[in-house]
mmCIF file of C-alpha atoms in Angstrom:
data_model
loop_
_atom_site.group_PDB
_atom_site.id
_atom_site.type_symbol
_atom_site.label_atom_id
_atom_site.label_comp_id
_atom_site.label_asym_id
_atom_site.label_seq_id
_atom_site.Cartn_x
_atom_site.Cartn_y
_atom_site.Cartn_z
ATOM 1 C CA UNK J 160 39.543 37.147 139.523
ATOM 2 C CA UNK J 161 39.250 34.630 142.423
ATOM 3 C CA UNK J 162 37.688 31.032 141.919
ATOM 4 C CA UNK J 163 35.980 31.311 145.432
ATOM 5 C CA UNK J 164 34.550 34.896 144.847
ATOM 6 C CA UNK J 165 31.102 34.558 144.486
ATOM 7 C CA UNK J 166 30.358 36.960 142.178
ATOM 8 C CA UNK J 167 32.839 34.820 139.516
ATOM 9 C CA UNK J 168 32.406 32.503 136.867
ATOM 10 C CA UNK J 169 33.587 29.736 138.911
ATOM 11 C CA UNK J 170 31.415 30.528 141.774
ATOM 12 C CA UNK J 171 28.074 29.967 139.009
ATOM 13 C CA UNK J 172 29.194 26.277 137.630
ATOM 14 C CA UNK J 173 31.473 23.575 139.281
ATOM 15 C CA UNK J 174 33.760 21.908 136.674
ATOM 16 C CA UNK J 175 32.926 18.686 134.974
ATOM 17 C CA UNK J 176 34.480 15.841 133.871
ATOM 18 C CA UNK J 177 34.687 15.651 129.831
ATOM 19 C CA UNK J 178 31.930 12.804 130.218
ATOM 20 C CA UNK J 179 29.856 14.355 132.259
ATOM 21 C CA UNK J 180 30.218 17.442 130.161
ATOM 22 C CA UNK J 181 29.696 16.031 127.159
ATOM 23 C CA UNK J 182 26.646 13.446 128.266
ATOM 24 C CA UNK J 183 24.302 16.354 130.181
ATOM 25 C CA UNK J 184 24.372 19.236 127.707
ATOM 26 C CA UNK J 185 24.730 17.197 124.258
ATOM 27 C CA UNK J 186 21.560 18.278 123.025
ATOM 28 C CA UNK J 187 22.518 22.016 123.633
ATOM 29 C CA UNK J 188 26.469 21.298 122.172
ATOM 30 C CA UNK J 189 24.035 20.941 118.864
ATOM 31 C CA UNK J 190 22.495 24.143 119.324
ATOM 32 C CA UNK J 191 19.655 23.185 120.914
ATOM 33 C CA UNK J 192 18.601 24.062 124.640
ATOM 34 C CA UNK J 193 18.342 20.623 127.093
ATOM 35 C CA UNK J 194 15.109 21.207 127.497
ATOM 36 C CA UNK J 195 12.089 23.563 125.608
ATOM 37 C CA UNK J 196 11.262 25.125 128.588
ATOM 38 C CA UNK J 197 14.555 25.626 130.330
ATOM 39 C CA UNK J 198 16.881 28.739 129.165
ATOM 40 C CA UNK J 199 19.959 28.132 127.806
ATOM 41 C CA UNK J 200 23.206 27.196 130.142
ATOM 42 C CA UNK J 201 25.179 30.046 128.449
ATOM 43 C CA UNK J 202 22.358 32.848 127.995
ATOM 44 C CA UNK J 203 23.304 34.584 131.070
ATOM 45 C CA UNK J 204 26.795 34.964 129.334
ATOM 46 C CA UNK J 205 25.266 36.023 125.980
ATOM 47 C CA UNK J 206 24.782 32.878 123.968
ATOM 48 C CA UNK J 207 21.997 33.317 121.425
ATOM 49 C CA UNK J 208 20.169 31.504 118.282
ATOM 50 C CA UNK J 209 22.392 33.066 116.180
ATOM 51 C CA UNK J 210 25.706 32.334 118.052
ATOM 52 C CA UNK J 211 24.558 28.631 118.173
ATOM 53 C CA UNK J 212 24.072 28.850 114.351
ATOM 54 C CA UNK J 213 27.486 30.361 114.529
ATOM 55 C CA UNK J 214 28.448 26.858 116.334
ATOM 56 C CA UNK J 215 26.889 24.014 114.568
ATOM 57 C CA UNK J 216 29.608 22.963 112.270
ATOM 58 C CA UNK J 217 31.654 23.071 115.580
ATOM 59 C CA UNK J 218 29.064 20.838 117.216
ATOM 60 C CA UNK J 219 29.174 18.631 114.358
ATOM 61 C CA UNK J 220 32.526 17.519 115.153
ATOM 62 C CA UNK J 221 32.030 17.103 118.871
ATOM 63 C CA UNK J 222 33.610 20.431 120.086
ATOM 64 C CA UNK J 223 32.033 22.068 122.935
ATOM 65 C CA UNK J 224 30.357 26.376 123.035
ATOM 66 C CA UNK J 225 31.952 28.494 125.730
ATOM 67 C CA UNK J 226 32.846 32.069 126.651
ATOM 68 C CA UNK J 227 36.176 33.097 127.295
ATOM 69 C CA UNK J 228 36.341 34.568 130.581
ATOM 70 C CA UNK J 229 40.115 35.186 131.559
ATOM 71 C CA UNK J 230 42.987 35.148 129.204
ATOM 72 C CA UNK J 231 46.543 34.405 130.589
ATOM 73 C CA UNK J 232 49.747 33.003 129.520
ATOM 74 C CA UNK J 233 48.698 30.852 126.248
ATOM 75 C CA UNK J 234 45.716 29.693 128.792
ATOM 76 C CA UNK J 235 42.474 30.837 129.043
ATOM 77 C CA UNK J 236 39.150 30.252 131.488
ATOM 78 C CA UNK J 237 36.024 29.398 129.019
ATOM 79 C CA UNK J 238 33.010 28.864 130.788
ATOM 80 C CA UNK J 239 30.940 26.239 129.070
ATOM 81 C CA UNK J 240 27.481 24.761 129.734
ATOM 82 C CA UNK J 241 29.072 22.472 132.550
ATOM 83 C CA UNK J 242 31.332 24.401 133.995
ATOM 84 C CA UNK J 243 34.584 26.384 133.746
ATOM 85 C CA UNK J 244 37.503 24.780 131.497
ATOM 86 C CA UNK J 245 40.830 25.680 131.287
ATOM 87 C CA UNK J 246 42.157 25.177 127.865
ATOM 88 C CA UNK J 247 45.462 26.052 126.022
ATOM 89 C CA UNK J 248 44.794 28.675 122.997
ATOM 90 C CA UNK J 249 47.966 26.913 121.286
ATOM 91 C CA UNK J 250 46.071 26.282 118.127
ATOM 92 C CA UNK J 251 44.103 30.260 118.371
ATOM 93 C CA UNK J 252 47.401 32.060 117.927
ATOM 94 C CA UNK J 253 48.417 33.331 114.985
ATOM 95 C CA UNK J 254 51.071 35.871 114.360
ATOM 96 C CA UNK J 255 48.124 38.402 113.795
ATOM 97 C CA UNK J 256 48.062 39.866 117.447
ATOM 98 C CA UNK J 257 44.236 40.890 116.266
ATOM 99 C CA UNK J 258 43.411 37.243 115.637
ATOM 100 C CA UNK J 259 44.213 35.928 118.888
ATOM 101 C CA UNK J 260 41.730 34.677 121.339
ATOM 102 C CA UNK J 261 40.703 37.193 124.208
ATOM 103 C CA UNK J 262 38.035 37.878 126.787
ATOM 104 C CA UNK J 263 34.668 37.621 125.356
ATOM 105 C CA UNK J 264 35.632 35.454 122.508
ATOM 106 C CA UNK J 265 33.001 32.398 121.918
ATOM 107 C CA UNK J 266 35.122 29.818 121.684
ATOM 108 C CA UNK J 267 35.164 25.749 120.321
ATOM 109 C CA UNK J 268 36.930 23.763 122.943
ATOM 110 C CA UNK J 269 37.926 19.889 123.119
ATOM 111 C CA UNK J 270 34.998 18.034 125.312
ATOM 112 C CA UNK J 271 38.591 16.118 127.032
ATOM 113 C CA UNK J 272 41.816 16.186 126.822
ATOM 114 C CA UNK J 273 45.051 17.371 129.354
ATOM 115 C CA UNK J 274 45.193 19.929 128.412
ATOM 116 C CA UNK J 275 42.620 20.757 126.789
ATOM 117 C CA UNK J 276 42.417 22.628 123.649
ATOM 118 C CA UNK J 277 40.480 25.960 122.158
ATOM 119 C CA UNK J 278 40.442 24.838 118.684
ATOM 120 C CA UNK J 279 38.465 28.026 116.822
ATOM 121 C CA UNK J 280 36.896 30.884 117.861
ATOM 122 C CA UNK J 281 33.353 32.664 116.458
ATOM 123 C CA UNK J 282 33.434 35.087 113.989
ATOM 124 C CA UNK J 283 33.478 38.163 116.284
ATOM 125 C CA UNK J 284 30.765 40.653 116.379
ATOM 126 C CA UNK J 285 32.754 43.431 117.432
ATOM 127 C CA UNK J 286 35.945 44.320 118.288
ATOM 128 C CA UNK J 287 38.164 46.659 120.661
ATOM 129 C CA UNK J 288 41.272 47.368 119.357
ATOM 130 C CA UNK J 289 44.025 49.925 120.093
ATOM 131 C CA UNK J 290 47.658 50.358 118.400
ATOM 132 C CA UNK J 291 49.963 48.854 120.462
ATOM 133 C CA UNK J 292 53.451 50.748 122.069
ATOM 134 C CA UNK J 293 55.657 49.179 119.926
ATOM 135 C CA UNK J 294 57.414 50.606 116.993
ATOM 136 C CA UNK J 295 55.730 48.362 114.651
ATOM 137 C CA UNK J 296 52.402 48.558 113.010
ATOM 138 C CA UNK J 297 50.176 46.303 114.964
ATOM 139 C CA UNK J 298 46.916 46.880 117.381
ATOM 140 C CA UNK J 299 45.826 44.888 120.403
ATOM 141 C CA UNK J 300 42.695 43.923 120.796
ATOM 142 C CA UNK J 301 40.851 44.209 124.319
ATOM 143 C CA UNK J 302 37.641 43.047 123.991
ATOM 144 C CA UNK J 303 35.210 40.758 121.360
ATOM 145 C CA UNK J 304 31.915 40.543 121.298
ATOM 146 C CA UNK J 305 30.760 43.648 123.412
ATOM 147 C CA UNK J 306 27.737 46.132 123.062
ATOM 148 C CA UNK J 307 28.445 48.506 125.238
ATOM 149 C CA UNK J 308 32.053 50.941 125.924
ATOM 150 C CA UNK J 309 31.791 52.139 129.925
ATOM 151 C CA UNK J 310 34.239 55.021 129.896
ATOM 152 C CA UNK J 311 35.237 55.499 133.424
ATOM 153 C CA UNK J 312 36.653 59.111 133.790
ATOM 154 C CA UNK J 313 37.056 59.981 137.413
ATOM 155 C CA UNK J 314 36.133 63.540 138.885
ATOM 156 C CA UNK J 315 39.295 63.024 141.477
ATOM 157 C CA UNK J 316 41.044 64.840 139.019
ATOM 158 C CA UNK J 317 40.808 67.998 136.479
ATOM 159 C CA UNK J 318 38.849 66.215 133.434
ATOM 160 C CA UNK J 319 41.095 65.491 130.539
ATOM 161 C CA UNK J 320 38.559 66.137 127.641
ATOM 162 C CA UNK J 321 41.091 65.493 124.684
ATOM 163 C CA UNK J 322 41.447 61.812 126.576
ATOM 164 C CA UNK J 323 37.624 61.396 126.270
ATOM 165 C CA UNK J 324 37.380 61.923 122.798
ATOM 166 C CA UNK J 325 40.517 59.465 122.150
ATOM 167 C CA UNK J 326 38.361 56.341 124.259
ATOM 168 C CA UNK J 327 35.141 57.331 122.186
ATOM 169 C CA UNK J 328 36.715 57.303 118.841
ATOM 170 C CA UNK J 329 38.410 53.335 119.486
ATOM 171 C CA UNK J 330 34.675 53.152 121.245
ATOM 172 C CA UNK J 331 32.889 53.867 118.056
ATOM 173 C CA UNK J 332 35.558 52.390 115.428
ATOM 174 C CA UNK J 333 34.744 48.960 117.713
ATOM 175 C CA UNK J 334 31.176 48.932 117.042
ATOM 176 C CA UNK J 335 30.152 48.949 120.544
ATOM 177 C CA UNK J 336 27.911 51.821 121.513
ATOM 178 C CA UNK J 337 29.639 54.247 124.150
ATOM 179 C CA UNK J 338 28.193 55.014 127.237
ATOM 180 C CA UNK J 339 31.349 57.608 129.640
ATOM 181 C CA UNK J 340 30.228 57.105 133.703
ATOM 182 C CA UNK J 341 32.135 60.350 135.496
ATOM 183 C CA UNK J 342 32.695 58.118 138.759
ATOM 184 C CA UNK J 343 33.765 59.527 142.223
ATOM 185 C CA UNK J 344 30.691 62.349 141.762
ATOM 186 C CA UNK J 345 30.696 62.287 145.777
ATOM 187 C CA UNK J 346 34.329 64.423 145.687
ATOM 188 C CA UNK J 347 31.883 66.934 143.322
ATOM 189 C CA UNK J 348 29.256 68.214 146.905
ATOM 190 C CA UNK J 349 28.024 71.133 144.413
ATOM 191 C CA UNK J 350 25.179 69.745 142.637
ATOM 192 C CA UNK J 351 25.403 72.752 140.385
ATOM 193 C CA UNK J 352 29.443 72.464 139.360
ATOM 194 C CA UNK J 353 28.561 68.150 138.981
ATOM 195 C CA UNK J 354 25.860 69.676 136.310
ATOM 196 C CA UNK J 355 28.628 71.837 134.607
ATOM 197 C CA UNK J 356 31.229 68.900 134.765
ATOM 198 C CA UNK J 357 28.439 66.675 133.077
ATOM 199 C CA UNK J 358 27.661 69.427 130.304
ATOM 200 C CA UNK J 359 31.136 69.738 129.335
ATOM 201 C CA UNK J 360 31.765 66.049 128.925
ATOM 202 C CA UNK J 361 28.550 66.033 126.960
ATOM 203 C CA UNK J 362 29.825 68.431 124.657
ATOM 204 C CA UNK J 363 32.686 66.237 123.918
ATOM 205 C CA UNK J 364 30.779 63.256 123.478
ATOM 206 C CA UNK J 365 27.559 64.141 120.952
ATOM 207 C CA UNK J 366 25.332 61.652 121.073
ATOM 208 C CA UNK J 367 26.698 59.468 123.869
ATOM 209 C CA UNK J 368 25.183 59.326 127.398
ATOM 210 C CA UNK J 369 26.776 60.830 130.196
ATOM 211 C CA UNK J 370 26.391 59.354 134.000
ATOM 212 C CA UNK J 371 27.703 60.722 137.271
ATOM 213 C CA UNK J 372 27.674 58.123 139.868
ATOM 214 C CA UNK J 373 29.339 57.078 142.766
ATOM 215 C CA UNK J 374 30.753 53.833 143.984
ATOM 216 C CA UNK J 375 31.141 55.512 147.238
ATOM 217 C CA UNK J 376 27.699 56.636 147.974
ATOM 218 C CA UNK J 377 25.635 54.764 145.361
ATOM 219 C CA UNK J 378 24.311 57.730 143.659
ATOM 220 C CA UNK J 379 23.730 57.003 139.789
ATOM 221 C CA UNK J 380 24.383 53.575 140.769
ATOM 222 C CA UNK J 381 20.622 52.525 139.828
ATOM 223 C CA UNK J 382 20.473 54.334 136.521
ATOM 224 C CA UNK J 383 24.385 52.418 135.098
ATOM 225 C CA UNK J 384 23.153 49.116 136.324
ATOM 226 C CA UNK J 385 20.047 49.592 133.998
ATOM 227 C CA UNK J 386 22.091 50.554 131.080
ATOM 228 C CA UNK J 387 24.327 48.135 131.091
ATOM 229 C CA UNK J 388 21.438 45.222 132.543
ATOM 230 C CA UNK J 389 21.593 43.219 129.226
ATOM 231 C CA UNK J 390 24.396 42.608 126.241
ATOM 232 C CA UNK J 391 28.203 42.543 127.050
ATOM 233 C CA UNK J 392 29.367 46.026 128.641
ATOM 234 C CA UNK J 393 33.423 46.497 129.080
ATOM 235 C CA UNK J 394 34.448 48.853 131.317
ATOM 236 C CA UNK J 395 37.734 51.329 130.273
ATOM 237 C CA UNK J 396 39.542 53.733 131.982
ATOM 238 C CA UNK J 397 42.829 54.879 133.259
ATOM 239 C CA UNK J 398 44.704 53.553 135.998
ATOM 240 C CA UNK J 399 42.562 55.334 139.254
ATOM 241 C CA UNK J 400 39.736 56.381 136.766
ATOM 242 C CA UNK J 401 37.886 53.748 139.557
ATOM 243 C CA UNK J 402 36.790 50.894 137.631
ATOM 244 C CA UNK J 403 37.367 48.330 139.540
ATOM 245 C CA UNK J 404 35.133 50.504 143.030
ATOM 246 C CA UNK J 405 32.721 50.687 139.700
ATOM 247 C CA UNK J 406 32.639 46.860 139.145
ATOM 248 C CA UNK J 407 32.488 45.753 142.915
ATOM 249 C CA UNK J 408 29.161 48.260 142.897
ATOM 250 C CA UNK J 409 27.649 46.489 140.595
ATOM 251 C CA UNK J 410 28.725 43.062 141.235
ATOM 252 C CA UNK J 411 27.216 44.009 144.734
ATOM 253 C CA UNK J 412 30.717 42.402 146.266
ATOM 254 C CA UNK J 413 34.074 42.839 146.607
ATOM 255 C CA UNK J 414 35.155 40.790 143.602
ATOM 256 C CA UNK J 415 38.075 42.928 142.429
ATOM 257 C CA UNK J 416 40.581 44.431 144.300
ATOM 258 C CA UNK J 417 40.675 48.342 144.863
ATOM 259 C CA UNK J 418 44.540 50.227 145.222
ATOM 260 C CA UNK J 419 44.933 53.143 147.036
ATOM 261 C CA UNK J 420 44.856 56.436 144.582
ATOM 262 C CA UNK J 421 47.338 59.107 145.001
ATOM 263 C CA UNK J 422 45.928 62.312 146.071
ATOM 264 C CA UNK J 423 48.091 64.614 144.167
ATOM 265 C CA UNK J 424 47.137 63.045 140.617
ATOM 266 C CA UNK J 425 44.223 60.278 141.028
ATOM 267 C CA UNK J 426 47.309 57.816 139.977
ATOM 268 C CA UNK J 427 47.257 54.574 140.995
ATOM 269 C CA UNK J 428 48.831 51.233 139.958
ATOM 270 C CA UNK J 429 46.763 48.966 138.211
ATOM 271 C CA UNK J 430 44.080 46.488 140.341
ATOM 272 C CA UNK J 431 43.112 44.601 137.307
ATOM 273 C CA UNK J 432 45.598 42.867 135.987
ATOM 274 C CA UNK J 433 43.215 40.861 133.680
ATOM 275 C CA UNK J 434 40.665 41.677 131.494
ATOM 276 C CA UNK J 435 37.902 39.210 133.019
ATOM 277 C CA UNK J 436 34.350 38.553 131.802
ATOM 278 C CA UNK J 437 31.685 38.776 134.656
ATOM 279 C CA UNK J 438 28.244 38.360 134.875
ATOM 280 C CA UNK J 439 26.321 40.778 137.020
ATOM 281 C CA UNK J 440 23.077 39.828 139.375
ATOM 282 C CA UNK J 441 21.037 42.450 137.213
ATOM 283 C CA UNK J 442 21.662 41.024 134.341
ATOM 284 C CA UNK J 443 24.287 41.546 131.386
ATOM 285 C CA UNK J 444 28.250 40.455 131.103
ATOM 286 C CA UNK J 445 30.692 42.938 132.470
ATOM 287 C CA UNK J 446 34.400 42.786 130.704
ATOM 288 C CA UNK J 447 36.708 44.331 133.653
ATOM 289 C CA UNK J 448 40.151 45.811 131.684
ATOM 290 C CA UNK J 449 43.487 46.610 133.391
ATOM 291 C CA UNK J 450 43.714 50.596 133.379
ATOM 292 C CA UNK J 451 45.521 52.103 130.099
ATOM 293 C CA UNK J 452 47.969 54.409 130.496
ATOM 294 C CA UNK J 453 48.141 54.677 126.774
ATOM 295 C CA UNK J 454 45.258 55.075 124.189
ATOM 296 C CA UNK J 455 46.658 54.844 121.009
ATOM 297 C CA UNK J 456 43.960 54.658 117.774
ATOM 298 C CA UNK J 457 43.745 52.014 115.574
ATOM 299 C CA UNK J 458 42.801 52.237 111.958
ATOM 300 C CA UNK J 459 39.515 54.542 113.788
ATOM 301 C CA UNK J 460 38.698 57.214 111.187
ATOM 302 C CA UNK J 461 35.175 56.725 110.834
ATOM 303 C CA UNK J 462 35.294 56.442 114.857
ATOM 304 C CA UNK J 463 37.001 60.109 114.905
ATOM 305 C CA UNK J 464 34.313 60.668 112.659
ATOM 306 C CA UNK J 465 31.484 60.175 114.703
ATOM 307 C CA UNK J 466 33.263 61.581 118.115
ATOM 308 C CA UNK J 467 33.560 65.113 115.814
ATOM 309 C CA UNK J 468 30.022 64.757 113.817
ATOM 310 C CA UNK J 469 29.393 68.451 114.292
ATOM 311 C CA UNK J 470 32.869 68.738 112.264
ATOM 312 C CA UNK J 471 32.068 66.243 109.692
ATOM 313 C CA UNK J 472 28.878 67.868 109.455
ATOM 314 C CA UNK J 473 30.410 71.317 109.208
ATOM 315 C CA UNK J 474 32.860 70.252 106.677
ATOM 316 C CA UNK J 475 30.482 69.420 103.967
ATOM 317 C CA UNK J 476 29.590 72.785 103.828
ATOM 318 C CA UNK J 477 33.125 73.647 103.178
ATOM 319 C CA UNK J 478 34.111 75.049 99.754
ATOM 320 C CA UNK J 479 36.693 72.133 98.098
ATOM 321 C CA UNK J 480 36.001 68.772 99.124
ATOM 322 C CA UNK J 481 39.352 67.959 99.961
ATOM 323 C CA UNK J 482 39.510 70.729 102.405
ATOM 324 C CA UNK J 483 41.828 70.058 105.357
ATOM 325 C CA UNK J 484 40.103 73.102 107.423
ATOM 326 C CA UNK J 485 43.564 74.881 107.385
ATOM 327 C CA UNK J 486 43.606 77.845 105.618
ATOM 328 C CA UNK J 487 41.407 77.007 102.997
ATOM 329 C CA UNK J 488 39.100 80.150 101.870
ATOM 330 C CA UNK J 489 35.404 79.224 102.618
ATOM 331 C CA UNK J 490 36.384 76.880 104.722
ATOM 332 C CA UNK J 491 33.025 76.263 106.999
ATOM 333 C CA UNK J 492 34.648 74.872 110.249
ATOM 334 C CA UNK J 493 37.498 77.757 110.309
ATOM 335 C CA UNK J 494 34.271 79.955 110.034
ATOM 336 C CA UNK J 495 32.766 77.974 112.593
ATOM 337 C CA UNK J 496 35.625 78.354 115.332
ATOM 338 C CA UNK J 497 35.560 82.271 114.130
ATOM 339 C CA UNK J 498 32.410 82.830 115.327
ATOM 340 C CA UNK J 499 32.840 80.713 118.556
ATOM 341 C CA UNK J 500 29.776 77.961 117.136
ATOM 342 C CA UNK J 501 32.995 75.442 117.076
ATOM 343 C CA UNK J 502 35.159 75.356 120.157
ATOM 344 C CA UNK J 503 39.301 75.824 118.780
ATOM 345 C CA UNK J 504 39.879 73.131 121.117
ATOM 346 C CA UNK J 505 37.454 70.645 119.444
ATOM 347 C CA UNK J 506 38.866 71.299 116.040
ATOM 348 C CA UNK J 507 42.552 70.659 117.359
ATOM 349 C CA UNK J 508 41.543 67.549 118.969
ATOM 350 C CA UNK J 509 39.860 66.338 115.757
ATOM 351 C CA UNK J 510 43.138 67.737 113.763
ATOM 352 C CA UNK J 511 45.356 65.590 116.254
ATOM 353 C CA UNK J 512 43.553 62.365 115.944
ATOM 354 C CA UNK J 513 43.204 62.294 112.457
ATOM 355 C CA UNK J 514 46.740 62.811 111.807
ATOM 356 C CA UNK J 515 47.739 60.345 114.638
ATOM 357 C CA UNK J 516 44.996 57.644 112.863
ATOM 358 C CA UNK J 517 46.656 58.050 109.682
ATOM 359 C CA UNK J 518 50.058 57.993 110.811
ATOM 360 C CA UNK J 519 49.607 54.632 112.608
ATOM 361 C CA UNK J 520 47.370 53.177 108.768
ATOM 362 C CA UNK J 521 50.620 54.664 107.304
ATOM 363 C CA UNK J 522 53.397 52.312 109.383
ATOM 364 C CA UNK J 523 52.446 49.204 106.870
ATOM 365 C CA UNK J 524 52.010 51.645 103.878
ATOM 366 C CA UNK J 525 55.674 52.742 102.655
ATOM 367 C CA UNK J 526 53.397 54.515 99.880
ATOM 368 C CA UNK J 527 51.085 56.293 101.701
ATOM 369 C CA UNK J 528 53.881 57.222 104.230
ATOM 370 C CA UNK J 529 55.503 59.193 101.969
ATOM 371 C CA UNK J 530 52.415 60.511 100.685
ATOM 372 C CA UNK J 531 51.309 61.958 104.178
ATOM 373 C CA UNK J 532 54.803 63.191 104.626
ATOM 374 C CA UNK J 533 54.821 65.399 101.612
ATOM 375 C CA UNK J 534 51.573 66.659 102.697
ATOM 376 C CA UNK J 535 52.935 67.554 105.770
ATOM 377 C CA UNK J 536 56.002 69.596 104.547
ATOM 378 C CA UNK J 537 53.499 71.190 101.626
ATOM 379 C CA UNK J 538 51.060 72.506 104.585
ATOM 380 C CA UNK J 539 53.860 73.558 106.735
ATOM 381 C CA UNK J 540 55.947 75.602 103.956
ATOM 382 C CA UNK J 541 51.628 77.259 102.678
ATOM 383 C CA UNK J 542 51.794 77.743 106.552
ATOM 384 C CA UNK J 543 55.354 80.024 106.341
ATOM 385 C CA UNK J 544 54.066 82.079 103.488
ATOM 386 C CA UNK J 545 51.100 82.565 104.889
ATOM 387 C CA UNK J 546 52.229 83.821 108.391
ATOM 388 C CA UNK J 547 54.905 85.807 105.962
ATOM 389 C CA UNK J 548 52.557 87.654 103.805
ATOM 390 C CA UNK J 549 50.453 88.639 107.015
ATOM 391 C CA UNK J 550 53.828 90.288 108.340
ATOM 392 C CA UNK J 551 54.312 91.928 105.336
ATOM 393 C CA UNK J 552 50.933 93.301 105.268
ATOM 394 C CA UNK J 553 51.510 94.483 109.058
ATOM 395 C CA UNK J 554 54.616 96.010 107.680
#
């Protein structure tokens, strides 16, 4: 995010000295607006009365409120009432990777000093977290205080419904409202074919709005702009999903760089390399993220349940309350698969995500890990025995 880009936070405010920031915004730092008639200097970034109440103890210490617009190399850019400040995060970098400062956080920053330091951050309302690729049991926080998770899916390649379900599980778990955006809709000129693709995703994402848009032609952008015109939205997706083009279209200018995408598989390099918080001209705040090659679940059991709400509803009708929906008698889920009411692909994806989530959770719990392994072995033995019995009957 360049300081010269007019759509960036840096263009909206000029950096001020500590004394200027401290005097001109004294009333605001106390949790009140500068005047009764003027809006809060940070209202466009999501500041509200709730955040003001949370910040009150920090205001008493003379600290300034601000929102993190970017984090890199142990420092962060913080938008404050007086401008964008560069601050060090040494005091808010604990060993727990889920407690480090991230884009979207509201922080308490020192009014002066060289360097300035972020002293604390306010309790998060929501947090988008995925598991890391390391062998350790760790999560990585991608964005904080997000109201809406916009999952960008490219129509330049065949839809990967399983990956969409994975993104949605993380989005629901974060506390944000998911929204699926099918990008590059201009590559599907047949409206009937496009409607089928939208319907396929709607079936995969019950209760989630699905929009087909084209940053090239502008189709669907007005609907998307209206959907993200309030609150904070985070833009998620794989490399090559068209996130940067989408962000530029919403911003009305080329703020984010765009890389050429391979025609063979629709993949591209990471255009966005950091998470950037941007104010949209029509209202609302957008956090653009780098393309995610790996989307591992992190303690997302309830999120998985929401993605597969129809399976959870069917499971309540199973004969056994602990039914694994594998080979148990009286299983309502398997019955739905047999009748075609539930696609077998959905059940397979549900099982896969639940197993993955169990394993991630068990990484830090040796006893739970052992129990899961014993359960898997038991189910495997039962499956082999059932298969042998079935072969015997055929013989």
